[in-house]
């Protein structure tokens, strides 16, 4: 039985249960359903020590995501942030402080987003550049599959998350940024450290941004056929720091969400024995609805006192949309044409959705083509998951495999050099070798 919240209650005065708990990690759908039962469309939650309104309803989520006038992204609109009530060591503080386009509003956001859309556009669609990229993705996928199965006599065990789904989008991003191989592998390792949010993450963030600033300056001097050069061409007056932050957003969000969606799609198909029959695009849609990688979207802030889901959110209060909750509410499940929110919606929707879906589609197709037999090595309910306040993905996806088909023959422009022996590989390839047991 729900207990309606006072319509004008102060968020800080409401009892707020911690959102990220062991029970949330063990049974997130039940936790979100209980929140909806108690509070309705919007619930007060504790997000790692900060009170936040969690949006659980699809209709209200769409209102927040599409109405730029009332719901702002810049943290200057967050009352607690302005007043110094958000500690420097708050776990998500470095995200809010990042000055990425994710937290731009109005004209500033429109200008930055136009440059990003223009820089990514050639890789999304049916043009020649997109075709070459599809060949490259295929080559990278085959390279990873050949590497993880090397020395196994054509059959064995592998981690399709750590050895395939996570590195594949990173390798594609490395190409899109136009990084030299040696430098690119160092960047990939730091992205991996940032995404894992371990003790090395803070220093990895600093190194990553420094490398991206150097990359922007290099592309100013020597433009290439890549995203940084296209960004500079469309926004030549933007600062090096701003471009580096745009690239960081593209790199981290594409790598994290795409890798999680690929792993989630594979486990969804393997758990239901549909990998050989299901259309990859349909599989991606099912996975995006049932288990969106972005379980929660980044914060927005009320520009003024604003009604939302039966309460009045006070000016300066933070709200967080939960696609995972919205996909389970009656306004979504009972409507055939309601859009899913796995890639967001409105002005801040993911600009690289077609690119991400292409990577995941090819990733699924190459697994299906290359493996004659593929089955989970653990029951689905025993697979280990990795939870952060925003993203949820598999920690590992152990499978038993039988390699049945050789790698596709890539076009010369997409061909990749064969990796060197383990002792001479970069840190990135040494990590992948460690994940397969160092073979």
Short mmCIF file of C-alpha atoms in Angstrom, two decimals:
data_model
loop_
_atom_site.label_atom_id
_atom_site.label_comp_id
_atom_site.label_asym_id
_atom_site.label_seq_id
_atom_site.Cartn_x
_atom_site.Cartn_y
_atom_site.Cartn_z
CA UNK A 1 0.00 0.00 0.00
CA UNK A 2 1.56 3.30 -1.03
CA UNK A 3 1.98 6.16 1.41
CA UNK A 4 1.63 9.41 -0.56
CA UNK A 5 4.39 11.88 0.09
CA UNK A 6 3.52 15.40 1.23
CA UNK A 7 3.10 17.40 -1.97
CA UNK A 8 5.44 20.18 -0.86
CA UNK A 9 7.82 18.31 1.45
CA UNK A 10 11.49 19.28 1.54
CA UNK A 11 13.60 16.48 0.11
CA UNK A 12 16.16 16.76 2.91
CA UNK A 13 13.40 16.27 5.51
CA UNK A 14 11.99 13.05 4.04
CA UNK A 15 13.05 9.57 5.13
CA UNK A 16 15.21 8.34 2.27
CA UNK A 17 16.35 4.72 2.02
CA UNK A 18 19.78 4.03 0.53
CA UNK A 19 19.37 3.11 -3.14
CA UNK A 20 22.57 1.11 -3.69
CA UNK A 21 22.38 -1.78 -1.23
CA UNK A 22 23.12 -5.48 -1.26
CA UNK A 23 19.42 -6.13 -1.83
CA UNK A 24 19.41 -3.73 -4.81
CA UNK A 25 22.32 -5.64 -6.32
CA UNK A 26 20.70 -8.99 -5.58
CA UNK A 27 17.17 -8.19 -6.72
CA UNK A 28 16.91 -4.73 -8.26
CA UNK A 29 13.43 -5.22 -9.83
CA UNK A 30 11.92 -6.09 -6.46
CA UNK A 31 13.55 -3.08 -4.77
CA UNK A 32 12.28 -0.67 -7.43
CA UNK A 33 8.81 -2.24 -7.35
CA UNK A 34 8.69 -1.78 -3.58
CA UNK A 35 9.71 1.88 -3.97
CA UNK A 36 6.90 2.39 -6.48
CA UNK A 37 4.41 0.66 -4.18
CA UNK A 38 5.39 2.87 -1.25
CA UNK A 39 5.77 6.22 -2.99
CA UNK A 40 4.29 6.13 -6.47
CA UNK A 41 5.96 7.72 -9.49
CA UNK A 42 8.75 9.49 -7.57
CA UNK A 43 10.63 8.32 -4.49
CA UNK A 44 13.12 10.00 -2.15
CA UNK A 45 16.31 7.93 -2.00
CA UNK A 46 19.76 8.27 -0.52
CA UNK A 47 22.36 8.20 -3.31
CA UNK A 48 25.63 7.41 -1.54
CA UNK A 49 24.89 10.03 1.12
CA UNK A 50 23.02 12.63 -0.96
CA UNK A 51 19.18 12.86 -1.02
CA UNK A 52 17.80 12.52 -4.55
CA UNK A 53 14.36 12.16 -6.13
CA UNK A 54 14.29 8.87 -8.07
CA UNK A 55 11.85 8.89 -11.02
CA UNK A 56 10.20 5.47 -11.32
CA UNK A 57 7.43 6.18 -13.84
CA UNK A 58 7.90 6.21 -17.63
CA UNK A 59 5.58 9.17 -18.27
CA UNK A 60 7.25 11.30 -15.60
CA UNK A 61 10.68 10.17 -16.79
CA UNK A 62 9.91 11.39 -20.31
CA UNK A 63 8.76 14.71 -18.87
CA UNK A 64 12.07 15.19 -17.06
CA UNK A 65 14.19 14.07 -20.02
CA UNK A 66 12.50 16.24 -22.63
CA UNK A 67 11.70 19.47 -20.75
CA UNK A 68 14.89 21.55 -20.73
CA UNK A 69 13.11 24.59 -19.32
CA UNK A 70 12.30 22.97 -15.97
CA UNK A 71 15.01 20.30 -15.63
CA UNK A 72 18.61 21.47 -15.88
CA UNK A 73 21.90 19.56 -16.11
CA UNK A 74 24.48 22.10 -14.94
CA UNK A 75 25.39 21.44 -11.27
CA UNK A 76 25.17 25.19 -10.61
CA UNK A 77 21.41 24.54 -10.41
CA UNK A 78 21.92 22.01 -7.58
CA UNK A 79 21.24 23.83 -4.31
CA UNK A 80 23.30 21.51 -2.10
CA UNK A 81 26.23 21.76 -4.52
CA UNK A 82 26.11 25.56 -4.53
CA UNK A 83 25.92 25.65 -0.74
CA UNK A 84 28.91 23.37 -0.26
CA UNK A 85 26.86 20.48 1.13
CA UNK A 86 28.20 17.95 -1.40
CA UNK A 87 31.50 16.67 0.04
CA UNK A 88 34.61 16.61 -2.11
CA UNK A 89 34.91 12.88 -1.46
CA UNK A 90 31.33 12.07 -2.51
CA UNK A 91 31.80 9.08 -4.88
CA UNK A 92 30.10 10.81 -7.83
CA UNK A 93 31.62 14.23 -7.23
CA UNK A 94 34.27 13.78 -9.94
CA UNK A 95 31.48 13.06 -12.46
CA UNK A 96 29.51 16.18 -11.52
CA UNK A 97 32.67 18.30 -11.55
CA UNK A 98 33.74 17.02 -14.96
CA UNK A 99 32.39 19.87 -17.14
CA UNK A 100 31.40 17.34 -19.81
CA UNK A 101 28.70 18.15 -22.36
CA UNK A 102 26.49 15.85 -20.27
CA UNK A 103 26.17 18.76 -17.83
CA UNK A 104 25.68 21.60 -20.33
CA UNK A 105 22.38 23.45 -20.73
CA UNK A 106 20.56 25.48 -23.37
CA UNK A 107 22.72 27.25 -26.00
CA UNK A 108 25.97 25.86 -24.65
CA UNK A 109 24.62 22.34 -24.89
CA UNK A 110 23.11 22.88 -28.34
CA UNK A 111 26.42 24.14 -29.76
CA UNK A 112 28.49 21.32 -28.24
CA UNK A 113 25.97 18.69 -29.24
CA UNK A 114 25.89 19.95 -32.84
CA UNK A 115 29.68 19.55 -33.08
CA UNK A 116 29.56 16.05 -31.55
CA UNK A 117 26.72 14.95 -33.83
CA UNK A 118 28.61 16.21 -36.88
CA UNK A 119 31.83 14.46 -35.79
CA UNK A 120 30.10 11.12 -35.26
CA UNK A 121 27.72 11.27 -38.24
CA UNK A 122 30.05 9.73 -40.88
CA UNK A 123 30.35 6.56 -38.78
CA UNK A 124 26.59 6.14 -38.39
CA UNK A 125 24.49 5.23 -41.39
CA UNK A 126 25.22 3.70 -44.79
CA UNK A 127 28.07 5.86 -46.11
CA UNK A 128 31.55 4.72 -47.08
CA UNK A 129 33.08 5.64 -43.70
CA UNK A 130 30.42 3.66 -41.86
CA UNK A 131 31.04 0.70 -44.16
CA UNK A 132 34.77 0.76 -43.47
CA UNK A 133 34.04 0.96 -39.75
CA UNK A 134 31.82 -2.13 -39.93
CA UNK A 135 34.71 -3.99 -41.56
CA UNK A 136 37.02 -2.82 -38.78
CA UNK A 137 34.58 -3.89 -36.04
CA UNK A 138 34.38 -7.32 -37.66
CA UNK A 139 38.17 -7.55 -37.77
CA UNK A 140 38.50 -6.54 -34.11
CA UNK A 141 35.81 -9.02 -33.05
CA UNK A 142 37.54 -11.83 -34.92
CA UNK A 143 40.91 -10.83 -33.49
CA UNK A 144 39.53 -11.04 -29.94
CA UNK A 145 37.81 -14.39 -30.58
CA UNK A 146 40.98 -15.85 -32.10
CA UNK A 147 43.04 -14.53 -29.20
CA UNK A 148 40.78 -15.80 -26.42
CA UNK A 149 40.63 -19.27 -28.00
CA UNK A 150 44.33 -19.54 -28.98
CA UNK A 151 46.02 -22.60 -27.57
CA UNK A 152 42.74 -24.21 -26.59
CA UNK A 153 42.59 -26.71 -29.43
CA UNK A 154 39.40 -25.18 -30.74
CA UNK A 155 37.48 -25.63 -27.52
CA UNK A 156 37.66 -24.53 -23.90
CA UNK A 157 36.40 -21.91 -21.46
CA UNK A 158 36.45 -18.13 -21.82
CA UNK A 159 35.10 -14.98 -20.26
CA UNK A 160 33.01 -13.38 -23.01
CA UNK A 161 32.70 -10.21 -20.93
CA UNK A 162 36.30 -9.41 -19.97
CA UNK A 163 37.87 -11.00 -23.04
CA UNK A 164 35.36 -9.84 -25.65
CA UNK A 165 32.39 -7.61 -24.82
CA UNK A 166 34.32 -5.01 -22.82
CA UNK A 167 37.48 -4.69 -24.99
CA UNK A 168 35.67 -4.65 -28.36
CA UNK A 169 34.08 -1.17 -27.99
CA UNK A 170 37.35 0.16 -26.53
CA UNK A 171 39.28 -1.03 -29.59
CA UNK A 172 36.72 0.60 -31.88
CA UNK A 173 36.91 3.84 -29.90
CA UNK A 174 40.70 3.76 -30.18
CA UNK A 175 40.31 3.81 -33.97
CA UNK A 176 37.66 6.52 -33.95
CA UNK A 177 39.89 8.81 -31.89
CA UNK A 178 42.78 8.33 -34.32
CA UNK A 179 45.23 7.28 -31.62
CA UNK A 180 48.52 5.57 -32.55
CA UNK A 181 48.54 1.94 -31.43
CA UNK A 182 50.99 2.31 -28.54
CA UNK A 183 49.34 5.45 -27.15
CA UNK A 184 45.91 4.02 -27.80
CA UNK A 185 46.56 0.94 -25.68
CA UNK A 186 47.62 3.15 -22.75
CA UNK A 187 44.40 5.15 -23.12
CA UNK A 188 42.35 1.95 -23.26
CA UNK A 189 43.92 0.75 -20.03
CA UNK A 190 43.09 4.03 -18.27
CA UNK A 191 39.50 3.93 -19.54
CA UNK A 192 39.27 0.40 -18.12
CA UNK A 193 40.59 1.65 -14.75
CA UNK A 194 38.11 4.54 -14.71
CA UNK A 195 35.18 2.27 -15.51
CA UNK A 196 36.15 -0.18 -12.77
CA UNK A 197 36.14 2.72 -10.25
CA UNK A 198 38.88 1.09 -8.19
CA UNK A 199 41.76 2.73 -6.29
CA UNK A 200 43.58 3.53 -9.55
CA UNK A 201 40.59 5.41 -11.01
CA UNK A 202 41.40 8.98 -9.79
CA UNK A 203 44.91 8.96 -11.27
CA UNK A 204 43.61 7.25 -14.41
CA UNK A 205 41.12 10.12 -14.89
CA UNK A 206 43.94 12.69 -14.73
CA UNK A 207 46.13 10.72 -17.16
CA UNK A 208 43.22 10.13 -19.52
CA UNK A 209 42.28 13.80 -19.72
CA UNK A 210 45.93 14.79 -20.16
CA UNK A 211 46.29 12.30 -23.03
CA UNK A 212 43.09 13.58 -24.65
CA UNK A 213 44.27 17.19 -24.39
CA UNK A 214 47.52 16.19 -26.11
CA UNK A 215 45.49 14.37 -28.75
CA UNK A 216 43.40 17.48 -29.46
CA UNK A 217 46.52 19.60 -29.84
CA UNK A 218 48.06 17.02 -32.17
CA UNK A 219 44.92 17.00 -34.32
CA UNK A 220 44.96 20.80 -34.48
CA UNK A 221 48.42 20.53 -36.03
CA UNK A 222 47.80 17.42 -38.12
CA UNK A 223 44.08 16.75 -38.79
CA UNK A 224 43.10 13.22 -39.73
CA UNK A 225 40.08 11.16 -40.63
CA UNK A 226 38.81 10.79 -37.08
CA UNK A 227 36.39 12.19 -34.50
CA UNK A 228 38.80 14.69 -32.83
CA UNK A 229 39.63 16.27 -36.20
CA UNK A 230 35.97 16.51 -37.12
CA UNK A 231 35.16 18.06 -33.75
CA UNK A 232 37.82 20.70 -34.31
CA UNK A 233 36.53 21.39 -37.81
CA UNK A 234 32.99 22.00 -36.56
CA UNK A 235 33.94 23.94 -33.42
CA UNK A 236 37.38 25.50 -34.06
CA UNK A 237 36.95 28.14 -31.38
CA UNK A 238 36.22 25.72 -28.53
CA UNK A 239 39.05 25.25 -26.06
CA UNK A 240 41.34 22.25 -25.97
CA UNK A 241 39.96 21.36 -22.53
CA UNK A 242 36.38 21.42 -23.81
CA UNK A 243 37.20 19.17 -26.76
CA UNK A 244 39.11 16.79 -24.49
CA UNK A 245 36.08 16.54 -22.21
CA UNK A 246 33.81 15.85 -25.20
CA UNK A 247 36.15 13.06 -26.28
CA UNK A 248 36.23 11.68 -22.75
CA UNK A 249 32.42 11.55 -22.69
CA UNK A 250 32.30 9.79 -26.08
CA UNK A 251 35.03 7.34 -25.08
CA UNK A 252 33.84 6.41 -21.60
CA UNK A 253 30.09 6.25 -22.23
CA UNK A 254 30.45 4.37 -25.51
CA UNK A 255 32.85 1.87 -24.02
CA UNK A 256 30.93 1.28 -20.80
CA UNK A 257 27.36 1.16 -22.08
CA UNK A 258 28.16 -0.64 -25.33
CA UNK A 259 30.24 -3.31 -23.63
CA UNK A 260 27.54 -3.85 -21.02
CA UNK A 261 24.83 -4.07 -23.71
CA UNK A 262 26.84 -6.60 -25.73
CA UNK A 263 27.51 -8.80 -22.70
CA UNK A 264 23.90 -8.46 -21.55
CA UNK A 265 22.59 -9.41 -25.00
CA UNK A 266 24.82 -12.48 -25.15
CA UNK A 267 23.80 -13.72 -21.72
CA UNK A 268 20.13 -13.04 -22.50
CA UNK A 269 20.38 -15.20 -25.63
CA UNK A 270 22.47 -17.96 -24.04
CA UNK A 271 20.16 -18.18 -21.03
CA UNK A 272 17.15 -18.66 -23.31
CA UNK A 273 18.86 -20.79 -26.01
CA UNK A 274 17.98 -18.26 -28.71
CA UNK A 275 21.42 -17.14 -29.92
CA UNK A 276 21.18 -19.09 -33.19
CA UNK A 277 17.63 -18.02 -34.01
CA UNK A 278 17.06 -14.48 -32.78
CA UNK A 279 17.69 -11.41 -34.94
CA UNK A 280 20.51 -9.42 -33.30
CA UNK A 281 18.57 -6.14 -33.52
CA UNK A 282 15.60 -7.73 -31.80
CA UNK A 283 17.89 -9.22 -29.16
CA UNK A 284 19.43 -5.80 -28.49
CA UNK A 285 15.98 -4.23 -28.03
CA UNK A 286 14.89 -6.97 -25.64
CA UNK A 287 18.06 -6.58 -23.58
CA UNK A 288 17.83 -2.78 -23.54
CA UNK A 289 14.32 -3.04 -22.10
CA UNK A 290 14.86 -5.93 -19.68
CA UNK A 291 18.26 -4.85 -18.35
CA UNK A 292 19.36 -1.42 -19.61
CA UNK A 293 23.09 -0.84 -19.02
CA UNK A 294 22.32 2.68 -17.80
CA UNK A 295 20.14 1.65 -14.88
CA UNK A 296 20.00 5.27 -13.77
CA UNK A 297 20.73 8.39 -15.80
CA UNK A 298 22.90 11.24 -14.57
CA UNK A 299 21.36 13.88 -12.33
CA UNK A 300 19.09 16.71 -13.37
CA UNK A 301 18.06 19.67 -11.21
CA UNK A 302 14.78 21.52 -10.84
CA UNK A 303 15.10 25.08 -12.19
CA UNK A 304 12.05 26.15 -10.14
CA UNK A 305 9.46 24.50 -7.88
CA UNK A 306 8.02 21.93 -10.29
CA UNK A 307 5.22 19.34 -9.94
CA UNK A 308 6.37 15.80 -10.67
CA UNK A 309 4.52 12.55 -9.98
CA UNK A 310 2.25 13.98 -7.30
CA UNK A 311 4.92 15.94 -5.42
CA UNK A 312 6.44 19.37 -5.87
CA UNK A 313 10.16 19.14 -6.44
CA UNK A 314 11.74 22.26 -4.94
CA UNK A 315 14.05 24.46 -6.98
CA UNK A 316 17.58 23.11 -6.73
CA UNK A 317 16.58 19.55 -5.83
CA UNK A 318 18.31 16.75 -7.78
CA UNK A 319 16.32 14.11 -9.66
CA UNK A 320 17.56 10.89 -11.22
CA UNK A 321 15.61 9.02 -13.88
CA UNK A 322 15.67 5.22 -13.60
CA UNK A 323 15.18 3.53 -17.01
CA UNK A 324 15.20 0.18 -15.20
CA UNK A 325 12.19 1.28 -13.11
CA UNK A 326 10.46 3.09 -15.99
CA UNK A 327 10.58 -0.05 -18.15
CA UNK A 328 8.69 -1.96 -15.46
CA UNK A 329 5.93 0.59 -14.86
CA UNK A 330 2.41 0.24 -16.35
CA UNK A 331 2.85 3.35 -18.50
CA UNK A 332 5.55 1.47 -20.40
CA UNK A 333 4.56 -2.18 -20.21
CA UNK A 334 0.96 -1.45 -21.20
CA UNK A 335 1.85 0.74 -24.20
CA UNK A 336 3.06 -0.61 -27.53
CA UNK A 337 4.63 2.60 -28.82
CA UNK A 338 6.33 3.94 -25.67
CA UNK A 339 10.08 4.36 -26.36
CA UNK A 340 12.55 2.59 -24.11
CA UNK A 341 14.99 4.79 -22.23
CA UNK A 342 18.16 2.69 -22.39
CA UNK A 343 19.84 5.43 -24.45
CA UNK A 344 18.03 8.28 -22.71
CA UNK A 345 15.60 10.59 -24.49
CA UNK A 346 15.25 14.24 -25.40
CA UNK A 347 18.10 16.69 -26.02
CA UNK A 348 20.60 14.69 -23.94
CA UNK A 349 19.85 11.31 -25.54
CA UNK A 350 22.95 9.31 -26.48
CA UNK A 351 24.40 10.77 -29.70
CA UNK A 352 26.11 7.49 -30.64
CA UNK A 353 23.17 5.10 -30.37
CA UNK A 354 23.44 3.82 -33.98
CA UNK A 355 27.18 3.33 -33.54
CA UNK A 356 26.68 1.41 -30.28
CA UNK A 357 24.00 -0.77 -31.86
CA UNK A 358 26.29 -1.50 -34.82
CA UNK A 359 29.12 -2.62 -32.52
CA UNK A 360 26.77 -4.84 -30.53
CA UNK A 361 25.11 -6.28 -33.64
CA UNK A 362 28.43 -7.24 -35.24
CA UNK A 363 29.69 -8.52 -31.88
CA UNK A 364 26.70 -10.87 -31.66
CA UNK A 365 26.98 -11.94 -35.30
CA UNK A 366 30.68 -12.83 -35.02
CA UNK A 367 30.10 -14.88 -31.86
CA UNK A 368 27.28 -16.72 -33.58
CA UNK A 369 29.38 -17.29 -36.71
CA UNK A 370 32.65 -18.31 -35.05
CA UNK A 371 31.44 -20.63 -32.30
CA UNK A 372 29.89 -23.96 -33.19
CA UNK A 373 28.86 -24.56 -29.61
CA UNK A 374 28.54 -21.97 -26.87
CA UNK A 375 26.91 -22.42 -23.48
CA UNK A 376 26.99 -20.72 -20.11
CA UNK A 377 29.44 -22.19 -17.61
CA UNK A 378 27.27 -20.98 -14.70
CA UNK A 379 23.51 -20.83 -14.18
CA UNK A 380 22.19 -17.38 -15.16
CA UNK A 381 21.28 -16.51 -11.57
CA UNK A 382 24.88 -17.16 -10.43
CA UNK A 383 26.59 -14.82 -12.89
CA UNK A 384 28.52 -11.99 -11.16
CA UNK A 385 27.29 -8.45 -11.86
CA UNK A 386 29.08 -5.13 -11.47
CA UNK A 387 26.95 -2.33 -10.00
CA UNK A 388 27.61 1.38 -9.97
CA UNK A 389 25.02 4.09 -9.25
CA UNK A 390 24.57 4.64 -13.00
CA UNK A 391 25.70 1.54 -14.91
CA UNK A 392 25.17 -2.15 -14.37
CA UNK A 393 27.04 -4.80 -16.31
CA UNK A 394 28.42 -8.28 -15.96
CA UNK A 395 31.73 -8.72 -14.17
CA UNK A 396 32.36 -11.86 -16.16
CA UNK A 397 30.50 -14.12 -18.56
CA UNK A 398 32.08 -17.57 -18.30
CA UNK A 399 31.23 -19.85 -21.22
CA UNK A 400 32.27 -23.18 -22.66
CA UNK A 401 32.97 -22.91 -26.35
CA UNK A 402 33.82 -24.85 -29.47
CA UNK A 403 35.31 -22.76 -32.30
CA UNK A 404 33.81 -23.90 -35.59
CA UNK A 405 34.54 -21.14 -38.13
CA UNK A 406 37.67 -19.20 -39.10
CA UNK A 407 37.89 -15.44 -38.91
CA UNK A 408 36.38 -13.40 -41.70
CA UNK A 409 38.82 -12.00 -44.22
CA UNK A 410 38.80 -8.24 -43.60
CA UNK A 411 39.39 -5.66 -46.27
CA UNK A 412 43.05 -4.53 -46.35
CA UNK A 413 42.17 -1.14 -44.82
CA UNK A 414 40.56 -2.86 -41.83
CA UNK A 415 43.24 -5.49 -41.26
CA UNK A 416 44.94 -5.49 -37.89
CA UNK A 417 48.48 -6.75 -37.22
CA UNK A 418 48.70 -10.05 -35.43
CA UNK A 419 49.41 -9.52 -31.73
CA UNK A 420 52.97 -10.17 -30.62
CA UNK A 421 53.86 -12.88 -28.10
CA UNK A 422 52.55 -12.09 -24.59
CA UNK A 423 55.86 -10.83 -23.22
CA UNK A 424 56.10 -8.20 -25.98
CA UNK A 425 52.46 -7.09 -26.06
CA UNK A 426 51.13 -3.84 -24.64
CA UNK A 427 49.56 -3.74 -21.20
CA UNK A 428 46.15 -4.02 -22.86
CA UNK A 429 46.99 -7.33 -24.56
CA UNK A 430 48.83 -8.61 -21.50
CA UNK A 431 45.62 -8.00 -19.51
CA UNK A 432 43.61 -10.01 -22.04
CA UNK A 433 46.23 -12.77 -21.89
CA UNK A 434 45.87 -12.82 -18.08
CA UNK A 435 42.10 -13.18 -18.42
CA UNK A 436 42.50 -16.27 -20.55
CA UNK A 437 44.96 -17.74 -18.06
CA UNK A 438 48.12 -16.40 -19.71
CA UNK A 439 48.13 -18.93 -22.55
#
